[in-house]
Short mmCIF file of C-alpha atoms and ligand atoms in Angstrom, two decimals:
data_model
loop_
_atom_site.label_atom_id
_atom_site.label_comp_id
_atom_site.label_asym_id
_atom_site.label_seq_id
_atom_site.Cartn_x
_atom_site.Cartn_y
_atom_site.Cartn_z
CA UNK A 1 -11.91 9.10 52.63
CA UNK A 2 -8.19 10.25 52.68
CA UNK A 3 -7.41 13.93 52.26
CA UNK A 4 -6.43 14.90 48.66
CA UNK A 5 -2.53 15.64 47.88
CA UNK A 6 -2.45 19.09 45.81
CA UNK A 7 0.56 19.18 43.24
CA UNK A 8 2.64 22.90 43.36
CA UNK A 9 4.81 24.03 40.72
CA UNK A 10 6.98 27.16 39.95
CA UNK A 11 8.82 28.27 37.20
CA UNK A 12 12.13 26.93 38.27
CA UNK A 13 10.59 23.45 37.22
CA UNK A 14 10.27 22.50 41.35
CA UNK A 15 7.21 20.60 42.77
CA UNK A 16 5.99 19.94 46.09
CA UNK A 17 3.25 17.47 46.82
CA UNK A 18 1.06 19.17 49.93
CA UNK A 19 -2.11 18.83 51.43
CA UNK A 20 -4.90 20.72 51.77
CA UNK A 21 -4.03 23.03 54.90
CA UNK A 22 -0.39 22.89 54.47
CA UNK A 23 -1.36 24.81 50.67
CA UNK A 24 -3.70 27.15 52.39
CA UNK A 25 -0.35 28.03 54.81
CA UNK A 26 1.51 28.50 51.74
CA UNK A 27 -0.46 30.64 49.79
CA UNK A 28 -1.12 32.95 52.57
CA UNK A 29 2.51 33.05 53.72
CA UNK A 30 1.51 31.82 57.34
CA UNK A 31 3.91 28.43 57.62
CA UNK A 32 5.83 28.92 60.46
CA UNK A 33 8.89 28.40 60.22
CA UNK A 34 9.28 25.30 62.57
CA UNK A 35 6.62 23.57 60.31
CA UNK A 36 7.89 20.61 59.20
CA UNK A 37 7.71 21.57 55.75
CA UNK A 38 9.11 24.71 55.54
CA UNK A 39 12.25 24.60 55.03
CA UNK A 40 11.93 22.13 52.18
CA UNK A 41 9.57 24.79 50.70
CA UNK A 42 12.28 27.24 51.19
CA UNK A 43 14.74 25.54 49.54
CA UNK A 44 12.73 24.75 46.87
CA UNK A 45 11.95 28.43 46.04
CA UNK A 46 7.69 28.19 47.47
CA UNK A 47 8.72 30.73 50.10
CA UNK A 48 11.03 33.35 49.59
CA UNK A 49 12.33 35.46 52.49
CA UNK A 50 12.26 38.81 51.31
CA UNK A 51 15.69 39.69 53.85
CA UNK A 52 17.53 37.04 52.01
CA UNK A 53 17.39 38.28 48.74
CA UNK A 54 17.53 36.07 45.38
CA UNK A 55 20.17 33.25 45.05
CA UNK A 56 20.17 33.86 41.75
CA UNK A 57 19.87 29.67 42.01
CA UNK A 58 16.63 29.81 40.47
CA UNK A 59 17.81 31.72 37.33
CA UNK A 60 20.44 29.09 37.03
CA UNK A 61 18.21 26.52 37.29
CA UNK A 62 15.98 27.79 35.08
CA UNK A 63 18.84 28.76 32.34
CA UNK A 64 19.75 24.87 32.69
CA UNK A 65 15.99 23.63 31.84
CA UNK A 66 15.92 25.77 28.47
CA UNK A 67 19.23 25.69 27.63
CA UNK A 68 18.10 24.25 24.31
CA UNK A 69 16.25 27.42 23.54
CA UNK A 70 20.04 28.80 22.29
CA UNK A 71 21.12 25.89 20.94
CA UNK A 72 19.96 26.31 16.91
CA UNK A 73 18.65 23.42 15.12
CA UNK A 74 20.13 20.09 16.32
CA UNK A 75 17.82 17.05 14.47
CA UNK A 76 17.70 17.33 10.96
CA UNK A 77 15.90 14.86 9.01
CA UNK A 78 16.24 13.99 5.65
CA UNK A 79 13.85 12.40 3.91
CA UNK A 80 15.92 10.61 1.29
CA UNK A 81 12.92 8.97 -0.46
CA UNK A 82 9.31 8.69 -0.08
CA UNK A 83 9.08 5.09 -1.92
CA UNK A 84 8.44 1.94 0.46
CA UNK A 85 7.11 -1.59 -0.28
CA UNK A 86 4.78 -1.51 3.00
CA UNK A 87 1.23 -0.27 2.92
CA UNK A 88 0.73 0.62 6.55
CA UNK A 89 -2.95 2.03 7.21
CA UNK A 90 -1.54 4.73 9.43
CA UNK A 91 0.95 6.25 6.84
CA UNK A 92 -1.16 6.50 3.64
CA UNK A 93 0.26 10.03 2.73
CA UNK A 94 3.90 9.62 3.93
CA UNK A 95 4.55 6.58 1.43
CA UNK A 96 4.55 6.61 -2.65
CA UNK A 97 4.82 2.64 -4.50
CA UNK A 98 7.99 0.94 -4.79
CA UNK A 99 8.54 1.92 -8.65
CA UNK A 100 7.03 5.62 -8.26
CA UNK A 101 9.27 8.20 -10.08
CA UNK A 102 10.14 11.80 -8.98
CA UNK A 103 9.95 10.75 -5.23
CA UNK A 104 13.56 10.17 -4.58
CA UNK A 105 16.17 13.00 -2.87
CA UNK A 106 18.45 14.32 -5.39
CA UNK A 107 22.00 14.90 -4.63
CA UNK A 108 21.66 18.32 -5.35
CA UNK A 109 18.76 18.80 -2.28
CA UNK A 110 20.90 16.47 -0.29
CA UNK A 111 24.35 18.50 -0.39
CA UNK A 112 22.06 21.73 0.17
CA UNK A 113 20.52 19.81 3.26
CA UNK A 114 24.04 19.68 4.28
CA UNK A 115 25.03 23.18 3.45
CA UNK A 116 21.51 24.18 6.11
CA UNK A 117 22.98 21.30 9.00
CA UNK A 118 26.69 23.20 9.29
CA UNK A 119 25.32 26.75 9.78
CA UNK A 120 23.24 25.69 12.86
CA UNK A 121 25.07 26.76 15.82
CA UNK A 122 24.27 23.29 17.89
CA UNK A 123 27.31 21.78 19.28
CA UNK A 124 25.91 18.03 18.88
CA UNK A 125 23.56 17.60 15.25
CA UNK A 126 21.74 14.38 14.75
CA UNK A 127 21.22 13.63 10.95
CA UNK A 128 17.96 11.25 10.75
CA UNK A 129 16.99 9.34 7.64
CA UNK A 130 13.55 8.94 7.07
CA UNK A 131 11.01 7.80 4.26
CA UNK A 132 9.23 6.07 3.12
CA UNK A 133 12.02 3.75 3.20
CA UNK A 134 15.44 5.33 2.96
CA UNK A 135 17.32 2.08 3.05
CA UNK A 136 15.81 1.92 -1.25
CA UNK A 137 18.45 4.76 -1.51
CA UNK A 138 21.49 3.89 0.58
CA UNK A 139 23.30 4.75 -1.92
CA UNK A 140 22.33 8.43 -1.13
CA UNK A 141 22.53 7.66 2.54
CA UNK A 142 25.86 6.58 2.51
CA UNK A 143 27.17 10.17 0.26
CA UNK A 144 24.87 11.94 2.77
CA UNK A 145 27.42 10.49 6.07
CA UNK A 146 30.49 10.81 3.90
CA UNK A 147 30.05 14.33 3.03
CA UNK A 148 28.73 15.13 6.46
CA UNK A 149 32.05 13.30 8.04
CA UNK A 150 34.29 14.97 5.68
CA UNK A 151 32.53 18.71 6.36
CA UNK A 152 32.87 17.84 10.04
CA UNK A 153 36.67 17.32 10.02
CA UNK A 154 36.38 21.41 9.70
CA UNK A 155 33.50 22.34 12.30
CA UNK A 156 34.48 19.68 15.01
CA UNK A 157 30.82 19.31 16.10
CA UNK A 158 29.55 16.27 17.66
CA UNK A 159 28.11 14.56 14.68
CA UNK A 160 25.35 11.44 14.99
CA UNK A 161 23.22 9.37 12.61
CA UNK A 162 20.22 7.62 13.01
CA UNK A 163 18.17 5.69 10.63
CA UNK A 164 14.26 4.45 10.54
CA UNK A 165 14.01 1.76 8.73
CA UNK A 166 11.97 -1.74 8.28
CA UNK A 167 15.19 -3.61 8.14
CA UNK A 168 13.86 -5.17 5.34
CA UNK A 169 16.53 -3.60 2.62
CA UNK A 170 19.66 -3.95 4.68
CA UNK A 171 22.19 -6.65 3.84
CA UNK A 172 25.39 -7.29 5.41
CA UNK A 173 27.77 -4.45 3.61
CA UNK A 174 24.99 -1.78 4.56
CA UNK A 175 24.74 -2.55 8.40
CA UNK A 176 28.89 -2.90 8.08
CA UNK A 177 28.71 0.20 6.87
CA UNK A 178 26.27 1.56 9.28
CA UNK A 179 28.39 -0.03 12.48
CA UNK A 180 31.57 1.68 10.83
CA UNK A 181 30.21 5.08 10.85
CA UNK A 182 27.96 4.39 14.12
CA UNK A 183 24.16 4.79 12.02
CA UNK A 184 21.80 4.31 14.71
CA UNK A 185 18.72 2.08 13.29
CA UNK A 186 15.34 2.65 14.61
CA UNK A 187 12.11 0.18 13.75
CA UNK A 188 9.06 -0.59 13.97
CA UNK A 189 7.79 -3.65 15.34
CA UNK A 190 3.64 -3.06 16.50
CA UNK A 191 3.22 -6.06 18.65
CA UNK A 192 3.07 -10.20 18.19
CA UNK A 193 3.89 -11.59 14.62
CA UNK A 194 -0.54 -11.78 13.68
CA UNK A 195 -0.65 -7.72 14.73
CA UNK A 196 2.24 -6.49 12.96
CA UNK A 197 1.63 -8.79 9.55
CA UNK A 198 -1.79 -7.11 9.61
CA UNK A 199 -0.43 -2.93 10.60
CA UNK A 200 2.32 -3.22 8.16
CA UNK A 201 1.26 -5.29 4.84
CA UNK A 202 4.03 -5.75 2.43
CA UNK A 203 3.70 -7.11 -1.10
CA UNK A 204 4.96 -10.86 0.31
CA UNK A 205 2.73 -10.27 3.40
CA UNK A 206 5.43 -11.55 5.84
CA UNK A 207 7.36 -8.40 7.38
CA UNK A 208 7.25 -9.72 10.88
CA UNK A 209 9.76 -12.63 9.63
CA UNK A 210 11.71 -10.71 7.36
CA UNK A 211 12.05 -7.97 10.15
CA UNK A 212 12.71 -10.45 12.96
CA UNK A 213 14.69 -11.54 10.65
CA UNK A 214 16.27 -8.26 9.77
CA UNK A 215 16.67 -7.38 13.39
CA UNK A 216 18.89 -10.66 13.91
CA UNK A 217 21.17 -9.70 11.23
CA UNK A 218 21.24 -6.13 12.21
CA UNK A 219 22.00 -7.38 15.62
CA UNK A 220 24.89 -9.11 14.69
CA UNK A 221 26.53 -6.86 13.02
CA UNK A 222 25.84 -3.46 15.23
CA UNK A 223 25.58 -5.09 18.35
CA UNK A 224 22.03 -5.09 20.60
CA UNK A 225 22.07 -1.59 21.37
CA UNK A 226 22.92 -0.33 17.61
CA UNK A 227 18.94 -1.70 16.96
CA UNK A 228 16.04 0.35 19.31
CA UNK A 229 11.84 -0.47 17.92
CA UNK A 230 9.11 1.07 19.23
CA UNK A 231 5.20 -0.04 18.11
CA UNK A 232 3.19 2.28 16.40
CA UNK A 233 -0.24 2.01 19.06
CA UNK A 234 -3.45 1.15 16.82
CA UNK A 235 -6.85 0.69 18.50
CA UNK A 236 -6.19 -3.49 17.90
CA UNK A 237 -2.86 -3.18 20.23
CA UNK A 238 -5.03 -0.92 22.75
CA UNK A 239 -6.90 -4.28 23.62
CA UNK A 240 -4.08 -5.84 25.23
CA UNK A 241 -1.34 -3.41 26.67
CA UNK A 242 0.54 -6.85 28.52
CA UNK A 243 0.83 -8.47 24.99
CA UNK A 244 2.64 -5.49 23.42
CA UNK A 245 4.89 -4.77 26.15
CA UNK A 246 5.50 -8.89 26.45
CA UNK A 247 6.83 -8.94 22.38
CA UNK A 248 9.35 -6.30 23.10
CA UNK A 249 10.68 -8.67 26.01
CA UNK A 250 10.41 -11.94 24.27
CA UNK A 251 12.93 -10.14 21.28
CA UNK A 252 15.37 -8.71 23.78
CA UNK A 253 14.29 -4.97 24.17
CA UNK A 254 14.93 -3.43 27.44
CA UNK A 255 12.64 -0.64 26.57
CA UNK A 256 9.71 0.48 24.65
CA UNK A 257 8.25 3.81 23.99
CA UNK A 258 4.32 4.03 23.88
CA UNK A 259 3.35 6.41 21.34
CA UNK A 260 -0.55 6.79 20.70
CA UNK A 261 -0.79 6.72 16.89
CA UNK A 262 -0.26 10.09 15.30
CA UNK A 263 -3.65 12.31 13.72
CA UNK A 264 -1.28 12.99 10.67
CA UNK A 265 -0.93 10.26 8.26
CA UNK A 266 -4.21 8.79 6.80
CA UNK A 267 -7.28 9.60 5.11
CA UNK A 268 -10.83 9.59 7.59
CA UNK A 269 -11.90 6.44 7.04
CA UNK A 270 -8.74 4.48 8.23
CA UNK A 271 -8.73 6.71 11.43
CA UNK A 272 -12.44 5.06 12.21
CA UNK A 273 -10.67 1.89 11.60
CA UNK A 274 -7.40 2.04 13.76
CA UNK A 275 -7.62 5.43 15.97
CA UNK A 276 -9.26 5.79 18.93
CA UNK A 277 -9.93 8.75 21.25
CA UNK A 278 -7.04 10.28 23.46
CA UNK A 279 -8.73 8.70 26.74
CA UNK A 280 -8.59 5.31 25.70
CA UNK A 281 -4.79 5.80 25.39
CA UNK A 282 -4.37 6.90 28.69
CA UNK A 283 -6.44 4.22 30.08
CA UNK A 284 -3.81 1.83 28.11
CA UNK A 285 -0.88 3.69 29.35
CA UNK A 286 -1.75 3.69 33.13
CA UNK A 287 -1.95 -0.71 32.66
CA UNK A 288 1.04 -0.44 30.92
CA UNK A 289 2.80 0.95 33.43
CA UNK A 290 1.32 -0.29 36.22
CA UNK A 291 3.00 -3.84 34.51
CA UNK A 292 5.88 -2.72 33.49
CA UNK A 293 6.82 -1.25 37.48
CA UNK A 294 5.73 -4.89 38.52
CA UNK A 295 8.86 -6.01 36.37
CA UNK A 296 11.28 -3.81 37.56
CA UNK A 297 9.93 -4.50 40.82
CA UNK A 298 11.17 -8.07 39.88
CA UNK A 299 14.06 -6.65 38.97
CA UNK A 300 13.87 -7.20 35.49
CA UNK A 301 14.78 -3.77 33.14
CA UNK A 302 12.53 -2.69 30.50
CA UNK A 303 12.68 1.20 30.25
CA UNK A 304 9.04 3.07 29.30
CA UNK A 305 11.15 5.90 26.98
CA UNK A 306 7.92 8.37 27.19
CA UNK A 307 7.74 8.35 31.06
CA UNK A 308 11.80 8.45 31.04
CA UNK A 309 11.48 11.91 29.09
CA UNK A 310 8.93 13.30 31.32
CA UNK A 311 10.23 12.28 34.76
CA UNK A 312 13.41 13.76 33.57
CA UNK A 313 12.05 17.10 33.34
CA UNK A 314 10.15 16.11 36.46
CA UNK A 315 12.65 14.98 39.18
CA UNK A 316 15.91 16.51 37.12
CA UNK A 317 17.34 19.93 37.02
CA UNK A 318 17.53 19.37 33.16
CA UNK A 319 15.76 18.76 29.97
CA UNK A 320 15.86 15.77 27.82
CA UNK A 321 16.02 18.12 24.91
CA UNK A 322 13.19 15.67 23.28
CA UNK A 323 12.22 18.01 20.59
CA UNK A 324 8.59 17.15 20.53
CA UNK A 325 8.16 18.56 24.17
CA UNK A 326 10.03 21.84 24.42
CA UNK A 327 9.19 25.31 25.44
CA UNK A 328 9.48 27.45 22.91
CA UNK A 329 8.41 24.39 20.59
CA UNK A 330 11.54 22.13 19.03
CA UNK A 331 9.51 22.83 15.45
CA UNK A 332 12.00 24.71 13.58
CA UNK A 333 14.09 26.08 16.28
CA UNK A 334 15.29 22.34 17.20
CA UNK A 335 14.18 20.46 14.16
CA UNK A 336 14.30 20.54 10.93
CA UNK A 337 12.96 18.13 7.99
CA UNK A 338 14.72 18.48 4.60
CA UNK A 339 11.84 16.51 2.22
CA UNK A 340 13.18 14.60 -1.00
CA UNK A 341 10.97 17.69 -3.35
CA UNK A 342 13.69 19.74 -1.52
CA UNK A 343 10.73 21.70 0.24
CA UNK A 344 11.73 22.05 4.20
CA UNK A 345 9.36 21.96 7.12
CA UNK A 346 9.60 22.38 10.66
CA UNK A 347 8.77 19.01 11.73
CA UNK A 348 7.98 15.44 10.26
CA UNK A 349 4.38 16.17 10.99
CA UNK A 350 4.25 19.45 9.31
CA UNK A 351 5.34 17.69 6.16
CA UNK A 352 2.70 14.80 6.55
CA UNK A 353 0.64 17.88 6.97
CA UNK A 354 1.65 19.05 3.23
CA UNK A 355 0.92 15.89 1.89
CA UNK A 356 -2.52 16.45 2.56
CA UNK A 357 -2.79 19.72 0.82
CA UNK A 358 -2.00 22.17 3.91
CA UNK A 359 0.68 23.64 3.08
CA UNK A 360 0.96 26.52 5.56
CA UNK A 361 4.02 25.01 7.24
CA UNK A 362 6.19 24.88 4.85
CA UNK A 363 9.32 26.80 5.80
CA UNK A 364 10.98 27.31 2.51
CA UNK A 365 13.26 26.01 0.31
CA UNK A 366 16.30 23.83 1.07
CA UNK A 367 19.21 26.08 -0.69
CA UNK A 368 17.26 28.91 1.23
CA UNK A 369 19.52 29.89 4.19
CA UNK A 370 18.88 28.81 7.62
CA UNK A 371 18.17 32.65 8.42
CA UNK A 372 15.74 32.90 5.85
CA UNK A 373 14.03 29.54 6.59
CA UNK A 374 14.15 30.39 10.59
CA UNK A 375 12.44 33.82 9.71
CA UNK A 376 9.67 32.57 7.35
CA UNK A 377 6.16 34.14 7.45
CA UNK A 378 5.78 29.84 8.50
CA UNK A 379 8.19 30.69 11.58
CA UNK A 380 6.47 33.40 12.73
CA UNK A 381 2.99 32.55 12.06
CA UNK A 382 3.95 28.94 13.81
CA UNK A 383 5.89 31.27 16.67
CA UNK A 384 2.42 32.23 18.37
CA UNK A 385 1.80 29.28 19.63
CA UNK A 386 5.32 28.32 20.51
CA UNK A 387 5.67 28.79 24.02
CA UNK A 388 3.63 26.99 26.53
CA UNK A 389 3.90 29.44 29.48
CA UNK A 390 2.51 32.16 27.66
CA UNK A 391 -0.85 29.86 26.12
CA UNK A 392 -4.38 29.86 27.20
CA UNK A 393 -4.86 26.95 29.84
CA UNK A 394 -1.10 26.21 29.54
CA UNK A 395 -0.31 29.34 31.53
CA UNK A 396 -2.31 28.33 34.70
CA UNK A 397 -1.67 24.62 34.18
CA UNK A 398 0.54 23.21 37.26
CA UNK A 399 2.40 20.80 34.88
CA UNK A 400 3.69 23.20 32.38
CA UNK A 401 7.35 23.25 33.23
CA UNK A 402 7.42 19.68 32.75
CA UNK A 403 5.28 20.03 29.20
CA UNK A 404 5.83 21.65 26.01
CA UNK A 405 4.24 23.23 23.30
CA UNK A 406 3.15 21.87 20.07
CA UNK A 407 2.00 24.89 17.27
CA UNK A 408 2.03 22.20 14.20
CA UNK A 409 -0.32 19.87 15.82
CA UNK A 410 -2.78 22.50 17.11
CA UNK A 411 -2.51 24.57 13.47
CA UNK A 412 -3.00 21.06 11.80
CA UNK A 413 -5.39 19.85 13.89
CA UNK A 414 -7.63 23.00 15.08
CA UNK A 415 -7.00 25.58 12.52
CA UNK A 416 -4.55 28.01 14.47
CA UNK A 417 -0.77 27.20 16.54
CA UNK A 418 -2.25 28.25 19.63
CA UNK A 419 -5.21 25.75 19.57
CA UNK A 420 -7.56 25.27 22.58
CA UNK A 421 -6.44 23.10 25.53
CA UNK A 422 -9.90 21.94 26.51
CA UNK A 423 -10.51 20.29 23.16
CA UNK A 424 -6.72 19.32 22.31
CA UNK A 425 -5.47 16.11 22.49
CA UNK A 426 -2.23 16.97 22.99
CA UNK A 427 -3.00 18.67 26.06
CA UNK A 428 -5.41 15.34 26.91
CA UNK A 429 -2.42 12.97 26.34
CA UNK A 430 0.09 15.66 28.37
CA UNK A 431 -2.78 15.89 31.24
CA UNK A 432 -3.44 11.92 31.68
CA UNK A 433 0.22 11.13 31.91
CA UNK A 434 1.28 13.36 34.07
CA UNK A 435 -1.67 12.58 36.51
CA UNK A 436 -0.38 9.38 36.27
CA UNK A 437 2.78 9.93 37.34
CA UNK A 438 2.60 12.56 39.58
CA UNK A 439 -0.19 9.70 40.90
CA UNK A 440 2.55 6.58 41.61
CA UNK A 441 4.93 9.80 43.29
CA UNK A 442 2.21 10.60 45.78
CA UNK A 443 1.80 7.34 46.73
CA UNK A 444 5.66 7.54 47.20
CA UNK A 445 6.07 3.52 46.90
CA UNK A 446 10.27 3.34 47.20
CA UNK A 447 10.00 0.60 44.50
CA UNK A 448 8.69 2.72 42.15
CA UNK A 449 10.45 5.81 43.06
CA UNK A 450 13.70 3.54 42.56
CA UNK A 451 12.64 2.68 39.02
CA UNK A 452 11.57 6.43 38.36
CA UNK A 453 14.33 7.73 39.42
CA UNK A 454 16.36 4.85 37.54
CA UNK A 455 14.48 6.12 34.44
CA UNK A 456 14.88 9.77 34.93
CA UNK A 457 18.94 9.62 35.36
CA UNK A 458 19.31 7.04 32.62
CA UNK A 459 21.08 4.80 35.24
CA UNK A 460 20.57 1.01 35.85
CA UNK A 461 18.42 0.41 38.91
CA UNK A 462 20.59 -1.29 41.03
CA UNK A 463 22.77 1.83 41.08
CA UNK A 464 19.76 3.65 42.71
CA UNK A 465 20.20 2.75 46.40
CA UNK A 466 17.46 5.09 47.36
CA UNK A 467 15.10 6.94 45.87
CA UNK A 468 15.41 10.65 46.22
CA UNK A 469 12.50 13.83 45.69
CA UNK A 470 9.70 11.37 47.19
CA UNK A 471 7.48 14.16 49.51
CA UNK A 472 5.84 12.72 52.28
S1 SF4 B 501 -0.86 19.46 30.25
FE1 SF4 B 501 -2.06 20.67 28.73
S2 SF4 B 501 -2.52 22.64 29.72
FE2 SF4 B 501 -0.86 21.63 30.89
S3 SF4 B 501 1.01 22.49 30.02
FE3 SF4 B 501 0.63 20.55 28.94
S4 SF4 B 501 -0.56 21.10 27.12
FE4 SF4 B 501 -0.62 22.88 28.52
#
């Protein structure tokens, strides 16, 4: 039986991949120097020489992988309307019927929204629309990114939009509009045509056409990269990880992002129905991967976005600045969700969270300043559980400078925003994938170090011509 490969971490976000004796020689400081690992070690701050003094490289280093931490809040979502025509089983409490009254932003909440996006000290703010459906109140979308444009001509910050929408509600003028004033659109698309028709009912029961057909249009208009989908993972897509991933190709998607379906959302019942435990996920993502390296083996690109983000913070000096995995956590400090009742929350999750009567998260209101909303009783009550190398089990956990910290799902789903690790499914879904990974980089195959290192620097494969940080 071969010898098992023991992971080692510090807190400059460095890893070294060593077996069992070479470990014991490290953590009793008895590698000699002409071992052929030392200096490797040495460089990557495992042995310090006590004569040499600090570099100060691993401050720097370590300054670069939370640089977000002094950023301010850079995502702001607003969720212009909580209306939609679809009846999706996973979002039964982030929806309200076509015709509903009173669940619509008013301009008044919006330009307040706007007045909470300009005092956040990030240099680049992303303003996300969200629903329900915003593209029922374009109108309001498209006063939103005028008054945001014209506010900007002052601040100078690097300004983006995003939209997620069903493409359902977007004609020609709107997608002119959003290709004029560079609206990314993000959708949802949860596998073949018989999958998604029966995830995402609408009142005519054919979404899948109208959003292929959306997604042609929107195409056209904004160009293939203007459009990005990713599926939302129910326990029926689980079955078949090949299918999934083959959809995405068969519409022209270089990547897709694998996202187990989220706790918040619906009531018991429909969790039986569609969820599944954290395990079975991971089982699906190690097949999906394992297929999806066998086509960029063949040299064909299709991006996993997850694994992208985590082998970032794996085989990078930086962060993605993906504000779902930061420590201290993205809620609040890198997000924040402006909701069409003008109530803001520290993440879209927090607000699902509301929906279902807990309504501990919620930060304040939106013509409160971003002081006041940053330095809630929510904040600091959510700030406990904000920083991963400080939590029980994340402390002594050799992946946390690659993880993040999570307070809103661990209040939401075990009471308090530190949570317990053993029991978290968070942690689970954190744990599995990077075992995974860290799995395919001790077996050190240079086809799929290529690929992972493709993914981690963002750069087409070809341009890889070897794969660096592979151990022996
Ligand atoms: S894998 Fe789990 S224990 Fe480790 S850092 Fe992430 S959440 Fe914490």
């Amino acid at each position: 039986m071969a010898s098992p490969t023991l992971l080692v971490t510090n807190v400059a976000g460095e890893f070294a991949l060593l077996s069992p004796p070479d470990h014991a020689g490290l953590i009793a400081g008895t590698l000699p120097e002409d071992h052929p690992r030392y200096f490797d070690l040495l460089a990557r701050n495992f042995i310090v020489r006590p004569e040499r003094g600090g570099t100060g490289l691993e401050r720097a280093v370590a300054r670069t992988r939370k640089a977000f931490a002094l950023e301010g809040p850079s995502l702001h979502i607003f969720v212009v309307t909580l209306r939609c025509d679809h009846a999706c089983g996973y979002c039964q409490v982030s929806r309200a019927a076509l015709d509903a009254k009173g669940y619509d932003m008013s301009w008044e909440h919006a330009n307040a929204a706007l007045d909470r996006v300009f005092e956040s000290p990030a240099h680049a703010l992303t303003i996300e629309f969200q629903g329900g459906e915003p593209a029922l109140r374009f109108d309001l979308v498209r006063q939103i990114v005028l008054e945001a444009e014209a506010r900007n001509d002052l601040h100078g910050r690097q300004l983006r939009f995003s939209m997620v929408s069903t493409l359902h509600h977007l004609g020609d003028e709107e997608l002119a509009f959003c290709r004029d004033h560079e609206i990314h659109i993000s959708t949802s698309i949860d596998g073949p045509a018989a999958l998604h028709d029966r995830q995402r009912p609408n009142p005519t029961r054919d979404s899948w056409t109208r959003t292929i057909a959306g997604l042609e249009r929107a195409r056209s208009i904004l160009g293939y990269q203007g459009v990005a989908a990713m599926p939302t993972l129910t326990k029926a897509a689980l079955a078949n990880p090949r299918e999934v991933i083959d959809t995405y190709r068969d519409l022209g998607f270089g990547s897709i992002f694998l996202r187990p379906i989220s706790p918040y959302g619906f009531a018991r019942k429909t969790r039986r129905a569609i969820g599944y435990e954290m395990s079975d996920f991971v089982s699906f993502y190690a097949e999906a991967l394992a297929y999806l390296l066998e086509l960029n083996r063949q040299g064909e690109t299709m991006v996993e976005t997850y694994a992208s983000i985590l082998l970032r913070h794996i085989l990078s000096p930086f962060h993605t600045g993906y504000v779902d995995l930061r420590s201290p956590a993205g809620a609040g400090l890198g997000v924040l969700v402006y909701n069409y009742d003008g109530q803001v929350y520290p993440a879209d999750e927090a607000r699902m969270a509301a929906e279902t009567g807990d309504t501990r998260f919620a930060l304040g209101r939106v013509d409160d300043t971003l002081e006041a909303l940053l330095t809630s009783p929510a904040m600091r009550w959510l700030a406990q559980g904000s920083i991963a190398e400080t939590l029980p089990g994340c402390r002594d956990c050799a992946f946390v400078p690659f993880c993040g910290a999570d307070p809103v799902y661990h209040a939401a789903a075990q009471g308090d925003p530190i949570g317990d690790r053993a029991t978290s499914e968070f942690c689970a879904k954190h744990m599995g994938l990077f075992k995974i990974l860290f799995g395919h980089i001790a077996e050190g195959d240079p086809e799929t170090m290529r690929t992972f290192t493709a993914w981690a620097l963002n750069r087409p494969r070809e341009d890889i011509v070897e794969a660096g940080f592979v151990e022996q």
